[in-house]
Short mmCIF file of C-alpha atoms and ligand atoms in Angstrom, two decimals:
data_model
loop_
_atom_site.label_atom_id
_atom_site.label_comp_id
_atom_site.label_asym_id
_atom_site.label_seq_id
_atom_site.Cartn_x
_atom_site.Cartn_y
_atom_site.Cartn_z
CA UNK I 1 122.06 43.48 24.22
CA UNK I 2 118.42 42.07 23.39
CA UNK I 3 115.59 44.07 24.50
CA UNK I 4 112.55 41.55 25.03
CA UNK I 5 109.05 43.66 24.49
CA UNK I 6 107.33 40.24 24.14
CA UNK I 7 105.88 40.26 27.30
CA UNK I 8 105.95 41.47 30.56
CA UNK I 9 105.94 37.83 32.37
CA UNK I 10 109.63 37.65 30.98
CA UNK I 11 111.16 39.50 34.07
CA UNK I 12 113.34 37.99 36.00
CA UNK I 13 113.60 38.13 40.08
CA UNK I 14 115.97 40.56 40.84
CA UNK I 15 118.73 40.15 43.50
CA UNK I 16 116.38 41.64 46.07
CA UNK I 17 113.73 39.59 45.31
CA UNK I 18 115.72 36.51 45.19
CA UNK I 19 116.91 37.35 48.53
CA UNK I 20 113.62 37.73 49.82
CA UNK I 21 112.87 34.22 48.86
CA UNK I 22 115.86 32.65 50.65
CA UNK I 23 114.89 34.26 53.36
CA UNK I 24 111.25 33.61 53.60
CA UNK I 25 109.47 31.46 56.54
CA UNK I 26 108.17 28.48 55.41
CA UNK I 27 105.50 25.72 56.28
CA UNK I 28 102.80 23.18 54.94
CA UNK I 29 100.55 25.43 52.78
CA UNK I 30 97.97 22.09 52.05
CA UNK I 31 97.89 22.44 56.25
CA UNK I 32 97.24 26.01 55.71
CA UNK I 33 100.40 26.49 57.65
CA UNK I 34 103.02 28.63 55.80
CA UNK I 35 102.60 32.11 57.42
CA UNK I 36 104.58 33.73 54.64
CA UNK I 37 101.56 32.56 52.21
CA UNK I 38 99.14 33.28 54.78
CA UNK I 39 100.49 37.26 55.41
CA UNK I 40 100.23 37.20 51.64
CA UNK I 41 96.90 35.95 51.47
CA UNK I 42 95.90 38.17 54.15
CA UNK I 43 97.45 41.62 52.58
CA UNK I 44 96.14 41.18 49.00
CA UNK I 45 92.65 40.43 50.61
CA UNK I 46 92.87 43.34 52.69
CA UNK I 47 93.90 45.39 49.81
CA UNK I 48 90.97 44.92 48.35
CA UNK I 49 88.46 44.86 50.79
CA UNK I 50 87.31 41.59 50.55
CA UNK I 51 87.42 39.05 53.43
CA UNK I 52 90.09 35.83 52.06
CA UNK I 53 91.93 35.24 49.05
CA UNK I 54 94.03 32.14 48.11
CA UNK I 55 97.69 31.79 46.04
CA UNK I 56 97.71 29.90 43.03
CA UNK I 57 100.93 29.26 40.96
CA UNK I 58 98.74 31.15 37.84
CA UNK I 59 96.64 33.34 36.97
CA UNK I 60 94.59 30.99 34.45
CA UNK I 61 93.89 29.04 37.60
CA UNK I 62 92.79 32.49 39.86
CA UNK I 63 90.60 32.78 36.73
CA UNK I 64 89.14 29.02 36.46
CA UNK I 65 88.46 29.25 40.19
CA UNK I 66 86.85 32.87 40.44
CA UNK I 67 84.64 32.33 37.92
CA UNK I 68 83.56 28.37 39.37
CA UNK I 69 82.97 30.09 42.65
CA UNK I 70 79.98 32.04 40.52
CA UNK I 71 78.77 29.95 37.61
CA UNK I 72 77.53 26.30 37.79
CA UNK I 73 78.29 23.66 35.41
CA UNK I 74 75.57 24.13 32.80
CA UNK I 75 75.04 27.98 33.52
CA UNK I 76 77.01 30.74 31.55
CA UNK I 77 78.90 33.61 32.09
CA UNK I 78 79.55 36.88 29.80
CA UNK I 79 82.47 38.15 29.06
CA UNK I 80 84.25 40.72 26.27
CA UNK I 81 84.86 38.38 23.12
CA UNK I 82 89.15 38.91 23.55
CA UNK I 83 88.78 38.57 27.16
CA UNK I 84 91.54 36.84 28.45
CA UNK I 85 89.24 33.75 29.89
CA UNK I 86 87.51 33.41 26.23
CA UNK I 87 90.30 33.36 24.16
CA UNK I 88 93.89 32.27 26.09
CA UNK I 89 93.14 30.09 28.82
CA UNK I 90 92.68 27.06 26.38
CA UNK I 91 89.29 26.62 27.12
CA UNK I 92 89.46 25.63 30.70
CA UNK I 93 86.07 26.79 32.00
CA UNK I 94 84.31 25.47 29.68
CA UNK I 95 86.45 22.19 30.29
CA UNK I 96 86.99 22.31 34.15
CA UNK I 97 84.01 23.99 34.93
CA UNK I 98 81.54 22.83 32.51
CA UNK I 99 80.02 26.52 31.76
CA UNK I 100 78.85 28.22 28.32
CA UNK I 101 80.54 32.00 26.98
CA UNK I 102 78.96 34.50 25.08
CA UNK I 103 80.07 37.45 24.35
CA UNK I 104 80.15 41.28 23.65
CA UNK I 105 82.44 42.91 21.33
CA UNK I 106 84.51 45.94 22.30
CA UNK I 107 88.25 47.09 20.14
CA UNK I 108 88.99 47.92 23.49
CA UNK I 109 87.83 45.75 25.84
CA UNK I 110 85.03 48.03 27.52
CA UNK I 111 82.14 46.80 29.25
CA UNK I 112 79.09 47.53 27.16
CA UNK I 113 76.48 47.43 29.81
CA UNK I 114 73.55 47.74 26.96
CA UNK I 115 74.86 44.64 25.15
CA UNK I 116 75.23 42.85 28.48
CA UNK I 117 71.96 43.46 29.48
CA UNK I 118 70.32 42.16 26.34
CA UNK I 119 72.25 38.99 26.52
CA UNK I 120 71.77 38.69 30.18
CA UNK I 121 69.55 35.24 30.36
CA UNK I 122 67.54 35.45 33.94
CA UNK I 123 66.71 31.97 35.05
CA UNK I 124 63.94 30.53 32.58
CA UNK I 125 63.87 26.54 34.47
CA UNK I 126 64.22 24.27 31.62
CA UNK I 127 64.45 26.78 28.66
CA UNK I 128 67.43 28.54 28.19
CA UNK I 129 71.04 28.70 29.37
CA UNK I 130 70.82 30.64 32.82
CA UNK I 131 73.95 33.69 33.23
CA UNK I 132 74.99 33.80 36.46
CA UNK I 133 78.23 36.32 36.21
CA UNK I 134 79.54 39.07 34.12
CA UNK I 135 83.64 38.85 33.92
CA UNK I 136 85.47 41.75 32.51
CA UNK I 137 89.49 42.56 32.43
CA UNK I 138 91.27 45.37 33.27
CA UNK I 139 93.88 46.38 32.03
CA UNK I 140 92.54 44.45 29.17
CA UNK I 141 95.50 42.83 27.44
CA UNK I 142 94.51 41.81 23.73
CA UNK I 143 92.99 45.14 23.89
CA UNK I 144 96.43 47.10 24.47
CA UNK I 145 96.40 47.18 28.45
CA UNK I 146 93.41 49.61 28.50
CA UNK I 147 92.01 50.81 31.21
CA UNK I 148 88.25 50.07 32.56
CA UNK I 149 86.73 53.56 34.01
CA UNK I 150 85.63 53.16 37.45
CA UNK I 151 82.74 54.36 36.82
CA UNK I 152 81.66 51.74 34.12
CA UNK I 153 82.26 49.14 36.64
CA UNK I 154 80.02 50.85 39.38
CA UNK I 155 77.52 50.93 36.69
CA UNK I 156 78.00 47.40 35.94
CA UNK I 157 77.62 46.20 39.55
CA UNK I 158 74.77 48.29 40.05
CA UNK I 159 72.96 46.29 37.45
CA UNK I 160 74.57 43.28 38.24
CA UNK I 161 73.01 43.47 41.99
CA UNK I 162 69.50 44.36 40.95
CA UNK I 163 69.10 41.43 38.78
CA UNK I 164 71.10 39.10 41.25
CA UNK I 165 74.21 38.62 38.55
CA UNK I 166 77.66 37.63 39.76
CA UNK I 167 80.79 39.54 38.44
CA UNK I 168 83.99 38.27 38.05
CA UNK I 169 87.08 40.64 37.39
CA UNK I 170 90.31 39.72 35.84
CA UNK I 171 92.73 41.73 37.88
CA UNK I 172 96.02 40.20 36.26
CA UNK I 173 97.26 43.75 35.55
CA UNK I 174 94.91 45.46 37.80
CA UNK I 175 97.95 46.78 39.52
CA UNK I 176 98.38 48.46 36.25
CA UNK I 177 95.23 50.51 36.30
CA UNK I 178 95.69 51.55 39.49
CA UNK I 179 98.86 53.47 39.31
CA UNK I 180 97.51 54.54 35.92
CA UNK I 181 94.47 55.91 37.39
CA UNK I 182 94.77 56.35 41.32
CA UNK I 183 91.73 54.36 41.76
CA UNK I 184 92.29 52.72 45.05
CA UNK I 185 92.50 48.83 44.68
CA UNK I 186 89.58 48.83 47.29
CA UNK I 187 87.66 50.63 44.81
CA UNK I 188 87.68 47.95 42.25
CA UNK I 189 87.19 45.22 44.60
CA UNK I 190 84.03 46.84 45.20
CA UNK I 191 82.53 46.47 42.19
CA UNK I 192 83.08 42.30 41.70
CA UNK I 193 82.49 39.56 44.24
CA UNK I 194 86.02 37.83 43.03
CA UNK I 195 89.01 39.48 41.44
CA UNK I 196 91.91 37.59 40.24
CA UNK I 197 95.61 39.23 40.32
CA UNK I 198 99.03 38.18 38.93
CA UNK I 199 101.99 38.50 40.87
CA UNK I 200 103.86 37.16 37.62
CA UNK I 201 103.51 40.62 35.01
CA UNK I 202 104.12 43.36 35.79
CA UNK I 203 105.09 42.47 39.69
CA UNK I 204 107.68 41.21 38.22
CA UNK I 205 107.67 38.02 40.65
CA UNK I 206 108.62 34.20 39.22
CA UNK I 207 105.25 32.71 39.82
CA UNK I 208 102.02 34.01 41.44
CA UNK I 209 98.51 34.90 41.38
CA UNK I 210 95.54 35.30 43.69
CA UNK I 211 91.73 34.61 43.39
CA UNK I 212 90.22 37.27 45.82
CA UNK I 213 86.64 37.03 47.45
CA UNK I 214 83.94 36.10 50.71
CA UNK I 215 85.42 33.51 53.09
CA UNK I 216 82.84 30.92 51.78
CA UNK I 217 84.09 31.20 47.86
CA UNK I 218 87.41 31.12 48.97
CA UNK I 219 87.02 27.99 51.13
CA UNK I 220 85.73 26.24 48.17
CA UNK I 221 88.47 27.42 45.49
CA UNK I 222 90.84 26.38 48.18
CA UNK I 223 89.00 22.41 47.59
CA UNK I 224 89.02 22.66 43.99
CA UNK I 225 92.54 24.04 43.56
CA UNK I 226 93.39 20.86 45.53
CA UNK I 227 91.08 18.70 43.47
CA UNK I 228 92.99 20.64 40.73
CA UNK I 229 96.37 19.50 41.86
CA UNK I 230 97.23 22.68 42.54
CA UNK I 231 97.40 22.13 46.85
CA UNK I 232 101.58 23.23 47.30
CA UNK I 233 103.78 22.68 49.89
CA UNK I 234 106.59 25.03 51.05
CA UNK I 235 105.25 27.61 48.36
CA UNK I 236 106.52 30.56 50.67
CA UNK I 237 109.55 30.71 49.01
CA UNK I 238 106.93 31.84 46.24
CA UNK I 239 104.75 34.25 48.03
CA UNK I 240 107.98 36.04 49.28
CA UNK I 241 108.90 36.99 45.99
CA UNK I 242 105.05 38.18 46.02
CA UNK I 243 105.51 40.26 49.30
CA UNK I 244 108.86 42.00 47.86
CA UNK I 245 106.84 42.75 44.95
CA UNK I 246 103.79 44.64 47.04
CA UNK I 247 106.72 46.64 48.63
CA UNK I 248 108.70 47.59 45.84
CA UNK I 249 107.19 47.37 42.29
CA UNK I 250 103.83 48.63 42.08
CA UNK I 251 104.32 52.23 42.16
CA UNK I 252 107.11 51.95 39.64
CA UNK I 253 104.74 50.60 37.52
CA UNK I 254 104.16 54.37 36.05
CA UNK I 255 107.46 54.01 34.26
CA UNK I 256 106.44 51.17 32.40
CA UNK I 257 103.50 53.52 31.46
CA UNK I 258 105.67 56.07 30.61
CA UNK I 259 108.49 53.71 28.46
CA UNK I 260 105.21 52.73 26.46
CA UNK I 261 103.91 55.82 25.47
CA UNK I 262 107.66 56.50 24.10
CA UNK I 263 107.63 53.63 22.36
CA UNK I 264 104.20 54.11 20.88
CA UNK I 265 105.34 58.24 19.72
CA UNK I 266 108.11 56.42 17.65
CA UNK I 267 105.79 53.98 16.45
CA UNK I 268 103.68 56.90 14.74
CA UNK I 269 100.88 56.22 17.33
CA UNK I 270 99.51 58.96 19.57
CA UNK I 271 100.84 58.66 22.88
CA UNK I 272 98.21 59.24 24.91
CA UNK I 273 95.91 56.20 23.18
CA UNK I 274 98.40 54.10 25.55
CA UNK I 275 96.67 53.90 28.86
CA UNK I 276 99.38 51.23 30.60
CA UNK I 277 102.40 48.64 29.47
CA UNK I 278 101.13 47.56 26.00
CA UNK I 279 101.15 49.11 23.23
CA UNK I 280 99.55 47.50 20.24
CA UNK I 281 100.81 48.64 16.68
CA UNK I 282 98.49 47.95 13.29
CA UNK I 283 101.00 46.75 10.72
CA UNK I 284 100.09 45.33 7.46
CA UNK I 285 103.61 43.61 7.41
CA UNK I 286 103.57 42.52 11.43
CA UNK I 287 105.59 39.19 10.65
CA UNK I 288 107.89 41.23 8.55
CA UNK I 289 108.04 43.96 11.06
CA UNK I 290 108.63 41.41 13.92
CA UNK I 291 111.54 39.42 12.07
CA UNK I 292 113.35 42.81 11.05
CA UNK I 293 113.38 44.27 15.09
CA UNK I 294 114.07 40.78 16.22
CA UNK I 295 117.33 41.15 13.37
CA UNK I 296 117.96 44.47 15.24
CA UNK I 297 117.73 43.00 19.29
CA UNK I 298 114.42 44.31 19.82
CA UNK I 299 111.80 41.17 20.48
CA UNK I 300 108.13 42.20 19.81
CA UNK I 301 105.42 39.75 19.29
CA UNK I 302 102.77 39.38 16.46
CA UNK I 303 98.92 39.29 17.79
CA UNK I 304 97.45 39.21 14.47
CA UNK I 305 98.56 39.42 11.04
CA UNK I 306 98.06 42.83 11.04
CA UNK I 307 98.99 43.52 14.53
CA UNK I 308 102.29 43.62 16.71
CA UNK I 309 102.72 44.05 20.27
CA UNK I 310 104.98 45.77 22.66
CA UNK I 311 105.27 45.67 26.36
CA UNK I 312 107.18 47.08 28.62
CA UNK I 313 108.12 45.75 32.32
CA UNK I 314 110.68 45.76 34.62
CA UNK I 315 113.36 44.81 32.84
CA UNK I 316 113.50 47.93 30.78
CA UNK I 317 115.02 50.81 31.36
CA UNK I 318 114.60 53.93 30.08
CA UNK I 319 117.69 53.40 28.01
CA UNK I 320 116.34 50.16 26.43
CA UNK I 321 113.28 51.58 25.79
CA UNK I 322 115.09 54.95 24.19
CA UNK I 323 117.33 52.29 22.03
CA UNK I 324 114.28 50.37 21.03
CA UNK I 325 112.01 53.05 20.30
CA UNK I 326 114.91 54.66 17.97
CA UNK I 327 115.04 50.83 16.26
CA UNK I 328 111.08 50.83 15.79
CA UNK I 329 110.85 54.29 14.57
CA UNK I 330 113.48 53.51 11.71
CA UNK I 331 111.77 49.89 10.68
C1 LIG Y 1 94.47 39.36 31.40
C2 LIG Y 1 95.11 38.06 31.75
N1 LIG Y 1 94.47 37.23 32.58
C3 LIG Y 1 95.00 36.05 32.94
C4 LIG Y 1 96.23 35.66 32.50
C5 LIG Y 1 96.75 34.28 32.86
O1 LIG Y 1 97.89 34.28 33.62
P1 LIG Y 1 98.86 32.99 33.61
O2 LIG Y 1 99.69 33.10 32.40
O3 LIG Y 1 99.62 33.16 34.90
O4 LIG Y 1 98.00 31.80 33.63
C6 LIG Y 1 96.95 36.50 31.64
C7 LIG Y 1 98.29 36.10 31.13
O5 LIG Y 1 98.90 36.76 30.36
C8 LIG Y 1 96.37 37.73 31.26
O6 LIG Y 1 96.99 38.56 30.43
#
């Protein structure tokens, strides 16, 4: 049997979930009335402390939104130069939104509040590109699912509110750091006016995000998700798979952590480097290495050409990720 390490959006609903779904109530979610969406909406704002938050089918689109609801066309936001929003969502804000990027490099996707601050561009009228946000990612993905301290991000908002700067978090494996860490989820909505989560990784739903923030950004990303064509119907169906997801696959989550520090110990790497799910392997060979565990049933994907990555989800068990970790240690 193949186990898939590709990703962890490959997951399929389980019979639960599916069920869940079936049996979900349903309604007009353009008219604002499908109450499984709105309990969803509802929860995962309440989770996190802040007043709305609003489904979209992905978490590109949470992102695109979150960030509009801080930046102006024309103005510019800062982000970590693998972040997510900089390097795998195609270029949408800068297309959609009409902002600028510039970054900050970390190898692992830390916020480097010195190098943020000397980039930060206060508003100088007619002169220079104005920032208006700071958006950072945790757990960041290119940067093998690490972890963001809590404590960086307090320092980060601290700054951000004395100089009137927005901040924008990419939450799509938030869920991640959270069961890695303990940090309540309140805690981290604390520290950025909009989050965006993904039902779709590690969840393990079919489809799902959230963009998270005040009632007044959320009214507007509700417009230009619309505008967007991103305004769906009977999406309850959807958010059910969401709700079954909030009640019985975050805490579980820890295995995944656990499956990838075995994976990474077989890989030669030191287990405790792996904060989360990913696990990111230097190879000088990685298409070689790739090809030779695909020949073996074990998918993995190349990042780089000297890089290969693993991740593990809910569809892997402890026995898959015992079989695959035996395959990897041997290639
Ligand atoms: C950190 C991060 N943010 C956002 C996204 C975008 O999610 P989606 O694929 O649902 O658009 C991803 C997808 O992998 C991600 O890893």
């Amino acid at each position: 049997m193949t186990i898939d390490l590709r990703s962890d959006t490959l997951t399929r609903p389980t019979a639960e979930m599916r069920r869940a779904m079936a049996e979900a109530q349903v309604g007009d979610d353009v008219f604002g009335e499908d109450p499984t969406v709105n309990a969803l909406q509802e929860r995962v704002a309440e989770l996190f402390g802040k007043e709305a938050a609003l489904f979209t089918p992905t978490g590109s689109l949470a992102n695109v939104l979150g960030v509009a609801s801080l930046v102006e066309p024309g103005q510019e936001v800062l982000c970590e130069a693998s972040a997510h929003i900089a390097r795998a969502e195609l270029g949408a804000h800068g297309a959609l939104t009409g902002l600028t990027m510039r970054t900050w490099r970390h190898p692992r996707g830390q916020v480097d509040l010195a190098a943020i601050q000397e980039m930060y561009a206060p508003d100088m009228g007619p002169f220079f590109v104005r920032t208006t946000a700071v958006s950072v990612e945790n757990t960041h993905n290119f940067a093998g699912g690490a972890v963001l301290p809590l404590a960086d991000l307090q320092a980060l908002r601290a700054w951000a509110d004395s100089v009137g700067c927005g901040v924008h978090l990419d939450g799509a494996r938030l869920w991640n750091a959270h069961v890695a860490t303990g940090v309540p989820l309140a805690a981290y909505g604390a520290c950025a006016d909009v989050v965006s989560v993904c039902l779709s990784k590690g969840l393990g739903a079919p489809v799902g995000s959230l963009v998270i923030g005040s009632a007044d950004a959320i009214a507007t990303a509700r417009v230009r998700r619309k505008r967007m064509g991103g305004g769906m119907r009977q999406v309850g169906i959807l958010a059910a798979a969401g709700m079954h997801a909030l009640d019985h696959h975050v805490e579980r989550l820890a295995e995944d952590h656990a499956h990838a520090r075995l994976l990474a110990e077989a890989c030669g790497l030191e287990p405790a480097t792996v904060d989360t799910n990913i696990v990111v392997v230097p190879r000088s060979d990685a298409g070689g290495f790739v090809a030779s565990a695909r020949e073996e049933d074990v998918l993995v994907s190349q990042v780089g050409p000297h890089a290969v990555r693993l991740v593990t989800h809910l569809d892997v068990s402890k026995a898959d990720a015992e079989a695959a970790a035996a395959v990897l240690a041997r290639l």
